PDB file of C-alpha atoms and ligand atoms in Angstrom:
ATOM      1  CA  MET N   1      22.564 241.405  76.042  1.00  0.00           C
ATOM      2  CA  ALA N   2      22.297 238.167  77.977  1.00  0.00           C
ATOM      3  CA  SER N   3      23.803 236.126  75.120  1.00  0.00           C
ATOM      4  CA  LEU N   4      26.563 238.751  74.643  1.00  0.00           C
ATOM      5  CA  LYS N   5      27.428 238.381  78.294  1.00  0.00           C
ATOM      6  CA  THR N   6      27.371 234.581  78.066  1.00  0.00           C
ATOM      7  CA  SER N   7      29.552 234.312  74.980  1.00  0.00           C
ATOM      8  CA  LEU N   8      32.159 236.707  76.383  1.00  0.00           C
ATOM      9  CA  SER N   9      32.303 235.029  79.771  1.00  0.00           C
ATOM     10  CA  GLU N  10      32.752 231.532  78.350  1.00  0.00           C
ATOM     11  CA  ARG N  11      36.294 230.189  77.902  1.00  0.00           C
ATOM     12  CA  TYR N  12      37.603 227.620  75.397  1.00  0.00           C
ATOM     13  CA  THR N  13      38.244 224.190  76.931  1.00  0.00           C
ATOM     14  CA  ALA N  14      41.641 223.673  78.580  1.00  0.00           C
ATOM     15  CA  VAL N  15      42.604 221.220  75.809  1.00  0.00           C
ATOM     16  CA  ALA N  16      41.695 223.713  73.050  1.00  0.00           C
ATOM     17  CA  ILE N  17      43.682 226.461  74.826  1.00  0.00           C
ATOM     18  CA  LEU N  18      46.741 224.228  75.299  1.00  0.00           C
ATOM     19  CA  LEU N  19      46.672 223.107  71.645  1.00  0.00           C
ATOM     20  CA  HIS N  20      46.182 226.693  70.422  1.00  0.00           C
ATOM     21  CA  TRP N  21      49.284 228.013  72.208  1.00  0.00           C
ATOM     22  CA  LEU N  22      51.474 224.977  71.489  1.00  0.00           C
ATOM     23  CA  ILE N  23      50.633 225.195  67.775  1.00  0.00           C
ATOM     24  CA  ALA N  24      51.059 228.989  67.765  1.00  0.00           C
ATOM     25  CA  ALA N  25      54.548 228.679  69.307  1.00  0.00           C
ATOM     26  CA  GLY N  26      55.427 225.885  66.855  1.00  0.00           C
ATOM     27  CA  ILE N  27      54.267 227.875  63.826  1.00  0.00           C
ATOM     28  CA  LEU N  28      56.157 231.012  64.873  1.00  0.00           C
ATOM     29  CA  ALA N  29      59.328 228.943  65.379  1.00  0.00           C
ATOM     30  CA  LEU N  30      58.800 227.256  61.980  1.00  0.00           C
ATOM     31  CA  ILE N  31      58.427 230.599  60.191  1.00  0.00           C
ATOM     32  CA  VAL N  32      61.619 232.000  61.761  1.00  0.00           C
ATOM     33  CA  ILE N  33      63.622 228.787  61.182  1.00  0.00           C
ATOM     34  CA  GLY N  34      62.152 228.324  57.658  1.00  0.00           C
ATOM     35  CA  LEU N  35      63.188 231.837  56.616  1.00  0.00           C
ATOM     36  CA  LEU N  36      66.657 231.495  58.199  1.00  0.00           C
ATOM     37  CA  MET N  37      67.420 228.159  56.510  1.00  0.00           C
ATOM     38  CA  THR N  38      66.231 229.256  53.037  1.00  0.00           C
ATOM     39  CA  GLN N  39      66.917 233.008  52.827  1.00  0.00           C
ATOM     40  CA  PHE N  40      70.021 233.363  55.028  1.00  0.00           C
ATOM     41  CA  GLN N  41      71.984 230.205  54.128  1.00  0.00           C
ATOM     42  CA  SER N  42      75.106 232.154  53.103  1.00  0.00           C
ATOM     43  CA  THR N  43      75.163 234.037  56.429  1.00  0.00           C
ATOM     44  CA  ILE N  44      74.676 231.063  58.731  1.00  0.00           C
ATOM     45  CA  GLY N  45      76.825 228.401  57.016  1.00  0.00           C
ATOM     46  CA  PRO N  46      76.120 224.851  55.707  1.00  0.00           C
ATOM     47  CA  MET N  47      76.286 222.881  58.990  1.00  0.00           C
ATOM     48  CA  GLU N  48      73.972 225.285  60.793  1.00  0.00           C
ATOM     49  CA  THR N  49      71.618 225.299  57.788  1.00  0.00           C
ATOM     50  CA  PHE N  50      71.513 221.493  57.874  1.00  0.00           C
ATOM     51  CA  SER N  51      70.707 221.508  61.615  1.00  0.00           C
ATOM     52  CA  LEU N  52      67.988 224.109  61.095  1.00  0.00           C
ATOM     53  CA  PHE N  53      66.423 221.930  58.355  1.00  0.00           C
ATOM     54  CA  GLN N  54      66.329 218.965  60.767  1.00  0.00           C
ATOM     55  CA  LEU N  55      64.792 221.105  63.523  1.00  0.00           C
ATOM     56  CA  HIS N  56      62.277 222.565  61.046  1.00  0.00           C
ATOM     57  CA  LYS N  57      61.193 219.058  60.006  1.00  0.00           C
ATOM     58  CA  SER N  58      60.879 217.921  63.654  1.00  0.00           C
ATOM     59  CA  ILE N  59      58.801 220.897  64.793  1.00  0.00           C
ATOM     60  CA  GLY N  60      56.768 220.774  61.542  1.00  0.00           C
ATOM     61  CA  ILE N  61      55.738 217.129  62.036  1.00  0.00           C
ATOM     62  CA  THR N  62      54.924 217.898  65.690  1.00  0.00           C
ATOM     63  CA  VAL N  63      52.664 220.729  64.523  1.00  0.00           C
ATOM     64  CA  LEU N  64      51.023 218.357  62.023  1.00  0.00           C
ATOM     65  CA  LEU N  65      50.189 215.855  64.792  1.00  0.00           C
ATOM     66  CA  LEU N  66      48.946 218.602  67.130  1.00  0.00           C
ATOM     67  CA  ALA N  67      46.838 220.131  64.316  1.00  0.00           C
ATOM     68  CA  VAL N  68      45.156 216.755  63.649  1.00  0.00           C
ATOM     69  CA  ILE N  69      44.297 216.434  67.366  1.00  0.00           C
ATOM     70  CA  ARG N  70      43.100 220.047  67.415  1.00  0.00           C
ATOM     71  CA  ILE N  71      40.783 219.588  64.437  1.00  0.00           C
ATOM     72  CA  LEU N  72      39.336 216.375  65.893  1.00  0.00           C
ATOM     73  CA  TRP N  73      38.812 218.251  69.172  1.00  0.00           C
ATOM     74  CA  ARG N  74      37.167 221.146  67.326  1.00  0.00           C
ATOM     75  CA  PHE N  75      34.686 218.802  65.602  1.00  0.00           C
ATOM     76  CA  THR N  76      33.732 217.124  68.872  1.00  0.00           C
ATOM     77  CA  HIS N  77      33.728 220.177  71.211  1.00  0.00           C
ATOM     78  CA  LYS N  78      31.755 223.260  70.256  1.00  0.00           C
ATOM     79  CA  PRO N  79      33.805 226.454  70.866  1.00  0.00           C
ATOM     80  CA  PRO N  80      32.189 229.403  72.696  1.00  0.00           C
ATOM     81  CA  SER N  81      30.043 231.391  70.258  1.00  0.00           C
ATOM     82  CA  LEU N  82      31.085 234.763  68.893  1.00  0.00           C
ATOM     83  CA  PRO N  83      29.568 237.885  70.564  1.00  0.00           C
ATOM     84  CA  ALA N  84      25.868 238.208  69.657  1.00  0.00           C
ATOM     85  CA  ASP N  85      26.271 241.883  68.686  1.00  0.00           C
ATOM     86  CA  MET N  86      28.922 241.084  66.052  1.00  0.00           C
ATOM     87  CA  PRO N  87      27.613 241.893  62.532  1.00  0.00           C
ATOM     88  CA  PRO N  88      26.998 238.730  60.429  1.00  0.00           C
ATOM     89  CA  VAL N  89      29.648 239.785  57.893  1.00  0.00           C
ATOM     90  CA  GLU N  90      32.279 240.000  60.660  1.00  0.00           C
ATOM     91  CA  LYS N  91      31.199 236.614  62.024  1.00  0.00           C
ATOM     92  CA  GLY N  92      31.510 235.136  58.521  1.00  0.00           C
ATOM     93  CA  ALA N  93      34.965 236.677  58.124  1.00  0.00           C
ATOM     94  CA  ALA N  94      36.090 235.341  61.515  1.00  0.00           C
ATOM     95  CA  HIS N  95      34.847 231.805  60.724  1.00  0.00           C
ATOM     96  CA  GLY N  96      36.371 231.947  57.231  1.00  0.00           C
ATOM     97  CA  LEU N  97      39.735 233.067  58.602  1.00  0.00           C
ATOM     98  CA  HIS N  98      39.735 230.354  61.275  1.00  0.00           C
ATOM     99  CA  TRP N  99      38.996 227.624  58.726  1.00  0.00           C
ATOM    100  CA  LEU N 100      41.694 228.924  56.370  1.00  0.00           C
ATOM    101  CA  LEU N 101      44.121 228.776  59.301  1.00  0.00           C
ATOM    102  CA  TYR N 102      43.120 225.137  59.924  1.00  0.00           C
ATOM    103  CA  VAL N 103      43.633 224.321  56.220  1.00  0.00           C
ATOM    104  CA  LEU N 104      47.141 225.812  56.284  1.00  0.00           C
ATOM    105  CA  MET N 105      47.913 224.236  59.669  1.00  0.00           C
ATOM    106  CA  LEU N 106      47.472 220.858  57.947  1.00  0.00           C
ATOM    107  CA  GLY N 107      48.441 221.770  54.388  1.00  0.00           C
ATOM    108  CA  LEU N 108      51.809 223.327  55.208  1.00  0.00           C
ATOM    109  CA  PRO N 109      53.242 220.401  57.177  1.00  0.00           C
ATOM    110  CA  LEU N 110      51.876 217.982  54.550  1.00  0.00           C
ATOM    111  CA  THR N 111      53.504 219.864  51.656  1.00  0.00           C
ATOM    112  CA  GLY N 112      56.736 220.179  53.697  1.00  0.00           C
ATOM    113  CA  TRP N 113      56.683 216.422  54.309  1.00  0.00           C
ATOM    114  CA  ALA N 114      56.034 215.889  50.590  1.00  0.00           C
ATOM    115  CA  VAL N 115      59.050 218.110  49.685  1.00  0.00           C
ATOM    116  CA  VAL N 116      61.313 216.007  51.881  1.00  0.00           C
ATOM    117  CA  SER N 117      59.807 212.708  50.650  1.00  0.00           C
ATOM    118  CA  SER N 118      60.442 213.608  47.003  1.00  0.00           C
ATOM    119  CA  SER N 119      63.858 215.166  47.598  1.00  0.00           C
ATOM    120  CA  PRO N 120      66.619 213.700  45.359  1.00  0.00           C
ATOM    121  CA  PHE N 121      68.978 213.953  48.397  1.00  0.00           C
ATOM    122  CA  ASN N 122      67.136 211.011  50.057  1.00  0.00           C
ATOM    123  CA  LEU N 123      67.998 212.284  53.543  1.00  0.00           C
ATOM    124  CA  PRO N 124      66.265 210.356  56.344  1.00  0.00           C
ATOM    125  CA  THR N 125      64.042 212.313  58.726  1.00  0.00           C
ATOM    126  CA  VAL N 126      64.766 211.614  62.409  1.00  0.00           C
ATOM    127  CA  LEU N 127      62.590 213.773  64.623  1.00  0.00           C
ATOM    128  CA  TYR N 128      64.630 215.547  67.331  1.00  0.00           C
ATOM    129  CA  HIS N 129      67.517 213.096  66.501  1.00  0.00           C
ATOM    130  CA  LEU N 130      65.443 210.390  68.209  1.00  0.00           C
ATOM    131  CA  VAL N 131      62.388 209.195  66.284  1.00  0.00           C
ATOM    132  CA  PRO N 132      62.772 207.925  62.691  1.00  0.00           C
ATOM    133  CA  TRP N 133      59.957 209.338  60.557  1.00  0.00           C
ATOM    134  CA  PRO N 134      58.939 207.703  57.245  1.00  0.00           C
ATOM    135  CA  ASP N 135      58.616 209.403  53.878  1.00  0.00           C
ATOM    136  CA  LEU N 136      55.159 209.718  52.302  1.00  0.00           C
ATOM    137  CA  PRO N 137      54.325 206.821  49.945  1.00  0.00           C
ATOM    138  CA  ILE N 138      54.957 206.959  46.155  1.00  0.00           C
ATOM    139  CA  LEU N 139      56.958 210.227  46.158  1.00  0.00           C
ATOM    140  CA  PRO N 140      60.398 208.691  46.905  1.00  0.00           C
ATOM    141  CA  HIS N 141      60.036 206.350  43.890  1.00  0.00           C
ATOM    142  CA  LEU N 142      59.089 208.901  41.221  1.00  0.00           C
ATOM    143  CA  ALA N 143      61.417 209.062  38.226  1.00  0.00           C
ATOM    144  CA  ASN N 144      61.247 212.872  38.066  1.00  0.00           C
ATOM    145  CA  LYS N 145      61.264 213.478  41.796  1.00  0.00           C
ATOM    146  CA  GLY N 146      63.702 216.414  41.589  1.00  0.00           C
ATOM    147  CA  ALA N 147      61.178 218.427  39.547  1.00  0.00           C
ATOM    148  CA  VAL N 148      58.280 217.319  41.772  1.00  0.00           C
ATOM    149  CA  SER N 149      60.189 218.319  44.912  1.00  0.00           C
ATOM    150  CA  HIS N 150      60.965 221.700  43.360  1.00  0.00           C
ATOM    151  CA  VAL N 151      57.270 222.419  42.608  1.00  0.00           C
ATOM    152  CA  LEU N 152      56.208 221.207  46.056  1.00  0.00           C
ATOM    153  CA  GLY N 153      58.867 223.461  47.623  1.00  0.00           C
ATOM    154  CA  TRP N 154      57.366 226.368  45.730  1.00  0.00           C
ATOM    155  CA  VAL N 155      53.837 225.470  46.947  1.00  0.00           C
ATOM    156  CA  HIS N 156      55.152 225.120  50.532  1.00  0.00           C
ATOM    157  CA  ALA N 157      56.926 228.506  50.410  1.00  0.00           C
ATOM    158  CA  TYR N 158      53.913 230.367  48.967  1.00  0.00           C
ATOM    159  CA  GLY N 159      51.655 228.593  51.474  1.00  0.00           C
ATOM    160  CA  ALA N 160      53.965 229.800  54.261  1.00  0.00           C
ATOM    161  CA  TRP N 161      53.774 233.403  52.996  1.00  0.00           C
ATOM    162  CA  THR N 162      49.960 233.094  52.810  1.00  0.00           C
ATOM    163  CA  LEU N 163      49.948 231.866  56.414  1.00  0.00           C
ATOM    164  CA  ILE N 164      52.131 234.818  57.469  1.00  0.00           C
ATOM    165  CA  GLY N 165      49.584 237.168  55.827  1.00  0.00           C
ATOM    166  CA  LEU N 166      46.635 235.453  57.546  1.00  0.00           C
ATOM    167  CA  LEU N 167      48.414 235.579  60.917  1.00  0.00           C
ATOM    168  CA  VAL N 168      48.856 239.341  60.510  1.00  0.00           C
ATOM    169  CA  VAL N 169      45.070 239.609  59.921  1.00  0.00           C
ATOM    170  CA  HIS N 170      44.461 237.335  62.961  1.00  0.00           C
ATOM    171  CA  PHE N 171      46.678 239.557  65.191  1.00  0.00           C
ATOM    172  CA  ALA N 172      44.978 242.686  63.831  1.00  0.00           C
ATOM    173  CA  ALA N 173      41.535 241.241  64.678  1.00  0.00           C
ATOM    174  CA  VAL N 174      42.642 240.419  68.236  1.00  0.00           C
ATOM    175  CA  PHE N 175      44.127 243.931  68.580  1.00  0.00           C
ATOM    176  CA  ARG N 176      40.848 245.478  67.360  1.00  0.00           C
ATOM    177  CA  HIS N 177      38.816 243.466  69.877  1.00  0.00           C
ATOM    178  CA  GLN N 178      41.137 244.260  72.791  1.00  0.00           C
ATOM    179  CA  VAL N 179      42.019 247.899  72.123  1.00  0.00           C
ATOM    180  CA  ILE N 180      39.163 249.351  70.055  1.00  0.00           C
ATOM    181  CA  LYS N 181      36.056 247.280  70.894  1.00  0.00           C
ATOM    182  CA  ARG N 182      37.472 246.368  74.310  1.00  0.00           C
ATOM    183  CA  ASP N 183      35.308 243.261  74.602  1.00  0.00           C
ATOM    184  CA  ASN N 184      38.268 241.274  75.961  1.00  0.00           C
ATOM    185  CA  ILE N 185      37.614 238.320  73.659  1.00  0.00           C
ATOM    186  CA  LEU N 186      41.294 237.305  74.074  1.00  0.00           C
ATOM    187  CA  ALA N 187      40.607 236.189  77.668  1.00  0.00           C
ATOM    188  CA  ARG N 188      38.598 233.252  76.276  1.00  0.00           C
ATOM    189  CA  MET N 189      41.890 231.817  74.960  1.00  0.00           C
ATOM    190  CA  VAL N 190      44.219 232.861  77.834  1.00  0.00           C
ATOM    191  CA  PRO N 191      44.145 230.795  81.032  1.00  0.00           C
ATOM    192  CA  GLY N 192      43.900 232.945  84.160  1.00  0.00           C
ATOM    193  CA  MET N 193      43.014 236.160  82.276  1.00  0.00           C
ATOM    194  CA  LYS N 194      39.908 237.833  83.739  1.00  0.00           C
ATOM    195  CA  LEU N 195      36.896 237.261  81.481  1.00  0.00           C
ATOM    196  CA  GLY N 196      34.425 239.975  80.499  1.00  0.00           C
ATOM    197  CA  GLY N 197      34.679 243.176  78.483  1.00  0.00           C
ATOM    198  CA  ARG N 198      34.055 246.869  79.078  1.00  0.00           C
ATOM    199  CA  ARG N 199      30.440 246.602  77.925  1.00  0.00           C
ATOM    200  CA  GLN N 200      29.350 244.070  80.556  1.00  0.00           C
TER     201      GLN N 200
HETATM  202  C1  LIG P   1      52.931 224.690  59.964  1.00  0.00           C
HETATM  203  C2  LIG P   1      54.000 224.063  59.509  1.00  0.00           C
HETATM  204  C3  LIG P   1      55.103 224.710  58.704  1.00  0.00           C
HETATM  205  C4  LIG P   1      55.387 226.049  58.480  1.00  0.00           C
HETATM  206  C5  LIG P   1      54.655 227.279  58.991  1.00  0.00           C
HETATM  207  C6  LIG P   1      56.575 226.091  57.634  1.00  0.00           C
HETATM  208  C7  LIG P   1      57.199 227.256  57.212  1.00  0.00           C
HETATM  209  C8  LIG P   1      58.228 227.314  56.286  1.00  0.00           C
HETATM  210  C9  LIG P   1      58.834 228.518  55.776  1.00  0.00           C
HETATM  211  C10 LIG P   1      58.464 229.944  56.184  1.00  0.00           C
HETATM  212  C11 LIG P   1      59.754 228.161  54.871  1.00  0.00           C
HETATM  213  C12 LIG P   1      60.626 229.110  54.027  1.00  0.00           C
HETATM  214  C13 LIG P   1      59.866 229.487  52.765  1.00  0.00           C
HETATM  215  C14 LIG P   1      60.697 230.292  51.795  1.00  0.00           C
HETATM  216  O1  LIG P   1      61.452 229.696  51.025  1.00  0.00           O
HETATM  217  O2  LIG P   1      60.566 231.531  51.810  1.00  0.00           O
HETATM  218  C15 LIG P   1      59.784 226.719  54.810  1.00  0.00           C
HETATM  219  C16 LIG P   1      60.606 225.949  53.985  1.00  0.00           C
HETATM  220  C17 LIG P   1      60.716 224.567  54.040  1.00  0.00           C
HETATM  221  N1  LIG P   1      60.017 223.708  54.895  1.00  0.00           N
HETATM  222 FE1  LIG P   1      58.504 224.241  56.120  1.00  0.00          FE
HETATM  223  N2  LIG P   1      56.979 224.801  57.371  1.00  0.00           N
HETATM  224  C18 LIG P   1      56.128 223.928  58.005  1.00  0.00           C
HETATM  225  C19 LIG P   1      56.198 222.543  58.041  1.00  0.00           C
HETATM  226  C20 LIG P   1      57.187 221.779  57.423  1.00  0.00           C
HETATM  227  C21 LIG P   1      57.360 220.329  57.533  1.00  0.00           C
HETATM  228  C22 LIG P   1      56.478 219.387  58.371  1.00  0.00           C
HETATM  229  C23 LIG P   1      58.433 219.989  56.777  1.00  0.00           C
HETATM  230  C24 LIG P   1      59.060 218.622  56.531  1.00  0.00           C
HETATM  231  C25 LIG P   1      58.834 217.536  57.220  1.00  0.00           C
HETATM  232  C26 LIG P   1      58.936 221.201  56.170  1.00  0.00           C
HETATM  233  C27 LIG P   1      59.998 221.270  55.295  1.00  0.00           C
HETATM  234  C28 LIG P   1      60.446 222.409  54.652  1.00  0.00           C
HETATM  235  C29 LIG P   1      61.460 222.417  53.603  1.00  0.00           C
HETATM  236  C30 LIG P   1      62.187 221.196  53.037  1.00  0.00           C
HETATM  237  C31 LIG P   1      61.605 223.763  53.209  1.00  0.00           C
HETATM  238  C32 LIG P   1      62.513 224.305  52.096  1.00  0.00           C
HETATM  239  C33 LIG P   1      61.653 224.314  50.835  1.00  0.00           C
HETATM  240  C34 LIG P   1      62.447 224.721  49.616  1.00  0.00           C
HETATM  241  O3  LIG P   1      63.258 225.652  49.745  1.00  0.00           O
HETATM  242  O4  LIG P   1      62.219 224.114  48.565  1.00  0.00           O
HETATM  243  N3  LIG P   1      58.165 222.270  56.597  1.00  0.00           N
HETATM  244  N4  LIG P   1      58.840 226.220  55.688  1.00  0.00           N
END
């Protein structure tokens, strides 16, 4: 019981919490903007679609940089352990899900960047209209870059749908902990929220 109490009364570091919520907000914005600019182009018009693409690229590269910092932080700062009474299979599932989220947090911005770098339109990327951002190497010079960009766009879109699915599972797990198990595990990631669950 002592270790259960300890793990549930330990918070993530302030840096890990800040990065978690910044990246979460960025990813939610990217999903909404990504769907608007690809699925609703005819409703929103060409100029607005163009602006949304630029915003999507800017937020996406920001998320890439934040995800790199977050992963470095994760490797150098041990997170609080999962509750001791959690069955090993659930712990395995939680770790597996978290690592898949890290993979997509890096993989999605990288494939998005690769789509833009291989695009036959050769549009420059200027983050937030301020910071010029380079293309990835090699891709802009490929002879068949239109086809490559198309395949990468497909990978990016299916990756995004996979991420949406994993986020639904992530929300469901948090909901289960808060409402069914009532161990208040969410407080470890929310600054100011009172730590400790019903069972303590
Ligand atoms: C975590 C980061 C990212 C997420 C969650 C994300 C999400 C999405 C989503 C949901 C779509 C629409 C998929 C569909 O067609 O149904 C999309 C499309 C797209 N994204 Fe991202 N994106 C991310 C990062 C980036 C970055 C960094 C760039 C470029 C620098 C980028 C460039 C694009 C482009 C060009 C498309 C259109 C692809 C196509 O239609 O071929 N994305 N993204």
